[in-house]
mmCIF file of C-alpha atoms in Angstrom:
data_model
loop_
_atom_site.group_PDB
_atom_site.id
_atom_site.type_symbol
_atom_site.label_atom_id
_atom_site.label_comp_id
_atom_site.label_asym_id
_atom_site.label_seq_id
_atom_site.Cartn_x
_atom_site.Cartn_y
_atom_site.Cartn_z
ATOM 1 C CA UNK W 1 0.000 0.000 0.000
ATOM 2 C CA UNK W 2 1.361 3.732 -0.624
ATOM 3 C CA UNK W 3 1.763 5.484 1.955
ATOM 4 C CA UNK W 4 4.158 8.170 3.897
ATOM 5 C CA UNK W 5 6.787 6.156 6.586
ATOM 6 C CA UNK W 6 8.037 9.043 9.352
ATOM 7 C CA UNK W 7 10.992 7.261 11.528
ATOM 8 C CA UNK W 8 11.280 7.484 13.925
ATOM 9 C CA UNK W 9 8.538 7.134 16.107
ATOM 10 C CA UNK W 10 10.254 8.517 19.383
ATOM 11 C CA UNK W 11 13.723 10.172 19.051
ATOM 12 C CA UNK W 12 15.732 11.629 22.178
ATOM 13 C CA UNK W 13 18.238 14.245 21.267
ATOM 14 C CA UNK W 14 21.231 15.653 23.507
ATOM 15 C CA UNK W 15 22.163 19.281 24.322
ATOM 16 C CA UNK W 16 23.644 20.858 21.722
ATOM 17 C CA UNK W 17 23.182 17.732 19.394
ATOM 18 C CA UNK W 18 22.098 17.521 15.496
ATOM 19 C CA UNK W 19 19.462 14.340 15.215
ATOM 20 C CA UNK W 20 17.120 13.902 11.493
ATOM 21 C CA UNK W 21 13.579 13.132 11.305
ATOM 22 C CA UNK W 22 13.184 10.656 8.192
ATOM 23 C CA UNK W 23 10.377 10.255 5.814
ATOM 24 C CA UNK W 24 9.898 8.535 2.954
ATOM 25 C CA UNK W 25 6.846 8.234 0.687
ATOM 26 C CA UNK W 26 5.636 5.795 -2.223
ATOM 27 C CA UNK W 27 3.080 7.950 -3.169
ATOM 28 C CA UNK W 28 4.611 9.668 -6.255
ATOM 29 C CA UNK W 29 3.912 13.004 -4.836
ATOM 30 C CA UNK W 30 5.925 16.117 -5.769
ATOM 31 C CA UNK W 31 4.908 18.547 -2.967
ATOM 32 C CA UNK W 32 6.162 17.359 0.549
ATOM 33 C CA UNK W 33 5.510 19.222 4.037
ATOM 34 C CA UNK W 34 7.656 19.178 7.545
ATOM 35 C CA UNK W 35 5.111 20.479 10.323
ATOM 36 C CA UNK W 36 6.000 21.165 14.129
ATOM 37 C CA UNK W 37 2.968 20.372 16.792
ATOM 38 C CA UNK W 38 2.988 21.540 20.322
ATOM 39 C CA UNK W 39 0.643 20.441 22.612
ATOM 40 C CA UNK W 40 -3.086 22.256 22.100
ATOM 41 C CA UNK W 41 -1.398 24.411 18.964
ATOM 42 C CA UNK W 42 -2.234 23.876 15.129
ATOM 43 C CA UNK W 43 0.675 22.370 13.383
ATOM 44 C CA UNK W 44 2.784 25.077 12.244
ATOM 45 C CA UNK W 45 5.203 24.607 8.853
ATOM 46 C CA UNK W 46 8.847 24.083 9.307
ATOM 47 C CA UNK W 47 9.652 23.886 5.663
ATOM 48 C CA UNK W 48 8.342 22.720 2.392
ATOM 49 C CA UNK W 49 9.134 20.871 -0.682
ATOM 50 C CA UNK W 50 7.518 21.544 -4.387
ATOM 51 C CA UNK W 51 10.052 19.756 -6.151
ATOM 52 C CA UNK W 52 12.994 17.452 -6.236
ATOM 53 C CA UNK W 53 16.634 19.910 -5.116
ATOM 54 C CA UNK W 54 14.146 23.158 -4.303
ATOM 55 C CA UNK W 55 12.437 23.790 -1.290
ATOM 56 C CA UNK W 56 11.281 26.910 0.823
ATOM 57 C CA UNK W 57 11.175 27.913 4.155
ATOM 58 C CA UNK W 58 8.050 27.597 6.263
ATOM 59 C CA UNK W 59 6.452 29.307 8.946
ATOM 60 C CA UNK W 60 9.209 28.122 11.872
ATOM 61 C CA UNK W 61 12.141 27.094 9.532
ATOM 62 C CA UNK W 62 14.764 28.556 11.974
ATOM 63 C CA UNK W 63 17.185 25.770 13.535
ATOM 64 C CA UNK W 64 15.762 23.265 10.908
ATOM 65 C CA UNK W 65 17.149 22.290 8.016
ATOM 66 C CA UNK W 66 16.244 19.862 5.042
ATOM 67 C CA UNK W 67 17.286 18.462 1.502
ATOM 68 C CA UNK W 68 15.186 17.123 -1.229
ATOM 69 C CA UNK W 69 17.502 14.565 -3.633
ATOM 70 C CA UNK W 70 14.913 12.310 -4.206
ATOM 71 C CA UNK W 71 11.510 12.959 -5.303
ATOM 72 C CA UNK W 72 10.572 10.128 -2.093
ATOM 73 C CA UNK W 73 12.812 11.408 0.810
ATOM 74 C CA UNK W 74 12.571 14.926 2.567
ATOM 75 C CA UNK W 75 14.441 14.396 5.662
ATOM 76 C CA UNK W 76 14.065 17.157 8.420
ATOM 77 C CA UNK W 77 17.290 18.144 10.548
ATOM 78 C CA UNK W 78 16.836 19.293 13.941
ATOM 79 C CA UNK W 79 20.124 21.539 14.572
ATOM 80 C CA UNK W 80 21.805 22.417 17.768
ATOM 81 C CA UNK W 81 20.234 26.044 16.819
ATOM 82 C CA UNK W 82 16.841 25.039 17.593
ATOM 83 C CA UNK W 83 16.740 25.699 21.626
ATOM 84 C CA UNK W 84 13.477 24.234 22.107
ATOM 85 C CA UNK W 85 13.030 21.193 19.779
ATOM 86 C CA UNK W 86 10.632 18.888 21.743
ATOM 87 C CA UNK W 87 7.835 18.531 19.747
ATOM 88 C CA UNK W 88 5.598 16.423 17.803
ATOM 89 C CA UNK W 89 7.018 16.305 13.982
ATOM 90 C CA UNK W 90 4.792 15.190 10.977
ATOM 91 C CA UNK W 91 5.639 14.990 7.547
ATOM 92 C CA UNK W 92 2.892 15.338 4.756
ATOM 93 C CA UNK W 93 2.864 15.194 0.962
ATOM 94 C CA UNK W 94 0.328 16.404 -1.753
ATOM 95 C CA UNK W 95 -0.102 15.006 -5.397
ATOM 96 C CA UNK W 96 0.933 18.672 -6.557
ATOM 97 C CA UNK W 97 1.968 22.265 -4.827
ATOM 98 C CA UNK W 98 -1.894 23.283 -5.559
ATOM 99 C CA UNK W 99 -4.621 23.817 -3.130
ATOM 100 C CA UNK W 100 -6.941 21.822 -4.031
ATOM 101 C CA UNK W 101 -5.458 18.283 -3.538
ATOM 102 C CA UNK W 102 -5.557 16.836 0.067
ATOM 103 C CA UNK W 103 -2.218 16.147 1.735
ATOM 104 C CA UNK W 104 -1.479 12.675 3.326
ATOM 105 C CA UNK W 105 0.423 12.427 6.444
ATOM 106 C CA UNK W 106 2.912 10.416 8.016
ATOM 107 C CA UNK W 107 2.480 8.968 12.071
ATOM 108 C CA UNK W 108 4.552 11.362 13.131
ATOM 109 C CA UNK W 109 7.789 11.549 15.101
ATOM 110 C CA UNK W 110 8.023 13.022 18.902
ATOM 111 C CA UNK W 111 10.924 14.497 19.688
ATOM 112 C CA UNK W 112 12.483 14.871 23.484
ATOM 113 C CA UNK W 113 15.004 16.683 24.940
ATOM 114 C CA UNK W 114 17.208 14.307 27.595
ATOM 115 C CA UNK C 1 -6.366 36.630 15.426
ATOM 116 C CA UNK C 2 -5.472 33.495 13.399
ATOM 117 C CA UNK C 3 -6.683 32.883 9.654
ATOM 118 C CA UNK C 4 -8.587 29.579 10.804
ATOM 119 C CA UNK C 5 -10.661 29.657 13.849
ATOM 120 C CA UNK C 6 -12.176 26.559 15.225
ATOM 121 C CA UNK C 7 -15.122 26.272 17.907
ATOM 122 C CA UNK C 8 -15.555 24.825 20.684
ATOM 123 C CA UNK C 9 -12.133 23.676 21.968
ATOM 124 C CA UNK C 10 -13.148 21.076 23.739
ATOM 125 C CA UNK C 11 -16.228 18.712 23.022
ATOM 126 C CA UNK C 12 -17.573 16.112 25.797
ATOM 127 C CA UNK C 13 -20.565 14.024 24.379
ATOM 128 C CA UNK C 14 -22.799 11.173 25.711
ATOM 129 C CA UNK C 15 -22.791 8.087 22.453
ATOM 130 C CA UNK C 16 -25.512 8.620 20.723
ATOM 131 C CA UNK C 17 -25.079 12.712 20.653
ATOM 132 C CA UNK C 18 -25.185 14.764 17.252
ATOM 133 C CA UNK C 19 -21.978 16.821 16.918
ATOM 134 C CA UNK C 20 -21.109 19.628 15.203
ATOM 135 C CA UNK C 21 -17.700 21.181 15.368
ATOM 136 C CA UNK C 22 -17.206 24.703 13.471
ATOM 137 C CA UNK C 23 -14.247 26.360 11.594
ATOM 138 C CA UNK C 24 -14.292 29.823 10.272
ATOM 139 C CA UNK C 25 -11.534 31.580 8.011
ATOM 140 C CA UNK C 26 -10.773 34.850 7.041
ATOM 141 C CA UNK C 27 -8.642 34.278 3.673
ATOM 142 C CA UNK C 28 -9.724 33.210 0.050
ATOM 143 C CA UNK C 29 -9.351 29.435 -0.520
ATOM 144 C CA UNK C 30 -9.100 27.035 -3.327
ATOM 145 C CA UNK C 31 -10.378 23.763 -0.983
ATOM 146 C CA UNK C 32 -10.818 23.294 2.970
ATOM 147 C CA UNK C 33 -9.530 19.579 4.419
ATOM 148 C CA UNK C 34 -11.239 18.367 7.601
ATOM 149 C CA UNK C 35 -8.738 16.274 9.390
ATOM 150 C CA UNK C 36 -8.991 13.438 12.372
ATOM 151 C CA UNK C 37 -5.952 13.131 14.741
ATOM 152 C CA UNK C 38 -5.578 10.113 16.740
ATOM 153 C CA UNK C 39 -4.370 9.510 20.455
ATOM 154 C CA UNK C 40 -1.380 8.275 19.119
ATOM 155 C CA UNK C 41 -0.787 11.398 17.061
ATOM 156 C CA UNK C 42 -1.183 9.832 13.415
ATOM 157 C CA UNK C 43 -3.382 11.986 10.912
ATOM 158 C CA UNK C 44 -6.093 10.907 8.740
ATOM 159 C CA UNK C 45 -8.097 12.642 6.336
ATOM 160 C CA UNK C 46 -11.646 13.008 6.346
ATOM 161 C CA UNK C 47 -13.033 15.184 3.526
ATOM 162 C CA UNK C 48 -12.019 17.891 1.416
ATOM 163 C CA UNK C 49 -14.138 20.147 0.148
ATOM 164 C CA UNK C 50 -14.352 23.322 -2.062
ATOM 165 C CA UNK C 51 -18.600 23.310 -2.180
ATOM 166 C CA UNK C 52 -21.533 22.305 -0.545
ATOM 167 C CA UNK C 53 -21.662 19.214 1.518
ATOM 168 C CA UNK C 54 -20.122 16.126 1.269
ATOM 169 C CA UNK C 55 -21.075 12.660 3.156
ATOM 170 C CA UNK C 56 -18.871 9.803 4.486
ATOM 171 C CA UNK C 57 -20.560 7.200 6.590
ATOM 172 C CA UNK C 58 -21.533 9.045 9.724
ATOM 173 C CA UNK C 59 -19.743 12.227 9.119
ATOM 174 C CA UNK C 60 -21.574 15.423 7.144
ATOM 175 C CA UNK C 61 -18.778 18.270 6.142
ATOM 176 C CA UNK C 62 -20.623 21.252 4.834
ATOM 177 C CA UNK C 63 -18.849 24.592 3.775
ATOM 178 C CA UNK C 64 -20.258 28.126 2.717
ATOM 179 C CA UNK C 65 -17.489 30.046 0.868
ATOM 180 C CA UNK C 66 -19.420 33.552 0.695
ATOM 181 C CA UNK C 67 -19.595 33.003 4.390
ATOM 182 C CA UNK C 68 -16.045 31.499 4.961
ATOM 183 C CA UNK C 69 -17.356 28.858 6.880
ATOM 184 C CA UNK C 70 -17.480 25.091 7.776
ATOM 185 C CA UNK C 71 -19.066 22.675 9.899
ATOM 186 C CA UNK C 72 -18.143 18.928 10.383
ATOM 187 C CA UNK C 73 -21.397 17.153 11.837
ATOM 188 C CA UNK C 74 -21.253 13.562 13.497
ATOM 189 C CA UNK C 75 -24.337 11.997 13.921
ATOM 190 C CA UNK C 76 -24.966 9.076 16.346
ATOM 191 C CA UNK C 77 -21.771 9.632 18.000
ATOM 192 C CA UNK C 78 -19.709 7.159 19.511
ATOM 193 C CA UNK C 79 -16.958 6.570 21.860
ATOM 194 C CA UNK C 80 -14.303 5.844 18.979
ATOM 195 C CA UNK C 81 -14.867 9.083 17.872
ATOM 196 C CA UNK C 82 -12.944 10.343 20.594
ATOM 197 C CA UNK C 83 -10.197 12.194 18.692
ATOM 198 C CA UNK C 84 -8.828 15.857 18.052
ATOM 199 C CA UNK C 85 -10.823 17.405 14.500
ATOM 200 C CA UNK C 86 -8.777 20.005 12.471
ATOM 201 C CA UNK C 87 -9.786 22.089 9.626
ATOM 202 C CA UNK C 88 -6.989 23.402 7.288
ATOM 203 C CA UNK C 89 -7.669 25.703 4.201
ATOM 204 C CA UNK C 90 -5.802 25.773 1.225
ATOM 205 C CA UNK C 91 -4.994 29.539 0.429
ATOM 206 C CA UNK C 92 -5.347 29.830 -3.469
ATOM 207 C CA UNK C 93 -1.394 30.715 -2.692
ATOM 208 C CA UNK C 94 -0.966 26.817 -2.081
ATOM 209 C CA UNK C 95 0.426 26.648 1.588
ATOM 210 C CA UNK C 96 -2.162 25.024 3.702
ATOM 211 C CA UNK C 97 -2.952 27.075 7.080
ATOM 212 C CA UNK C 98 -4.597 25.117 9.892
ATOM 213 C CA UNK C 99 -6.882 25.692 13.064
ATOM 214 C CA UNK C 100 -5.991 24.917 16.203
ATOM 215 C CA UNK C 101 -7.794 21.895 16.544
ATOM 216 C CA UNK C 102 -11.068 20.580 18.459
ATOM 217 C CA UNK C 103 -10.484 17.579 21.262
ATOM 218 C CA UNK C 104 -13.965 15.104 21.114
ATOM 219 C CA UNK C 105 -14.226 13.110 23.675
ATOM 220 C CA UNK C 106 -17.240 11.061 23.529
ATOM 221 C CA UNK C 107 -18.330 9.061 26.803
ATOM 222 C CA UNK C 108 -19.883 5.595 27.061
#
């Protein structure tokens, strides 16, 4: 079955410590989406993906990074930058970068500080 | 104030209640989504809609773009319903923006 795969499920990072969120989807969907949830908040973009080697800055992108070499993978770095990274982290996709197509989304990945 | 505003907050039903969570936004859209958040955090999509209503089982999603609103209605409610409902609109810019959420908890 198609599908987005976030991994992974629970990830514990260390002070001043880089750590990447995967996710991978079979989907053949050019848009992808990296969105940060805090408890009782709407999920807020981190960054955003139209196209294979392109993508834009979201909402929140600061302390985050990301690549896009593979029309499938859009992994999300957490950086040392980010000072308050515990969250809940889910990646979506969309058929295209238009509005009118629904996104999918992955289970999600949460994120602690130890 | 945020572009997608979602009421009530917090939902407690007895099984067997009609439901009907709103969302209201103040920007031009090409579609909204209607979205169902599990316990365990996963996402699943329930209806998008640029129209009208639309009908899935047990859940009504109706939306009225001249008055940039939506409602998604459950009828005979039940306790696996308990979840967290979020509307999102797609701007006609493309970047979806989405409410804050509404927690159902539906009781036995």
């Amino acid at each position: 079955d198609g599908g987005i795969t976030q991994s992974p499920k629970y990830l514990f990072r260390k002070e001043g410590q880089n750590v990447t969120l995967s996710c991978e989807q079979n989907l053949n969907h050019d848009a992808m989406y990296w969105y940060r949830q805090d408890p009782g908040q709407g999920l807020r973009l981190i960054y955003y993906s139209q196209i294979v080697n392109d993508f834009q800055k979201g909402d929140i992108a600061e302390g985050y990074s990301v690549s896009r070499e593979k029309k499938e993978s859009f992994p999300l770095t957490v950086t040392s930058a980010q000072k308050n990274p515990t969250a809940f982290y889910l990646c979506a996709s969309r058929l295209g970068g238009a509005g009118n197509q629904p996104q999918h989304f992955g289970d999600g990945t949460r994120l602690s500080i130890l | 104030k945020n572009e997608v505003e979602q009421s009530p907050q917090n939902l407690t039903a007895q099984e067997g209640e009609f439901i009907t969570i709103n969302c209201s936004y103040s920007v031009g859209i090409s579609a909204l989504h209607w979205l169902q958040q599990h316990p365990g955090g996963g996402i699943v999509s329930l209806f998008m809609l640029s129209s009208g209503k639309k009908k899935h089982g047990r859940l009504i999603a109706t939306i009225n773009i001249q008055e940039k609103h939506s409602s998604l209605h459950i009828t005979a409610s039940h306790p696996r319903d308990s979840a967290v409902y979020i509307c999102a609109v797609n701007p006609n810019a493309g970047k979806s923006t989405f409410g804050d959420g509404t927690t159902l908890t539906v009781k036995p």
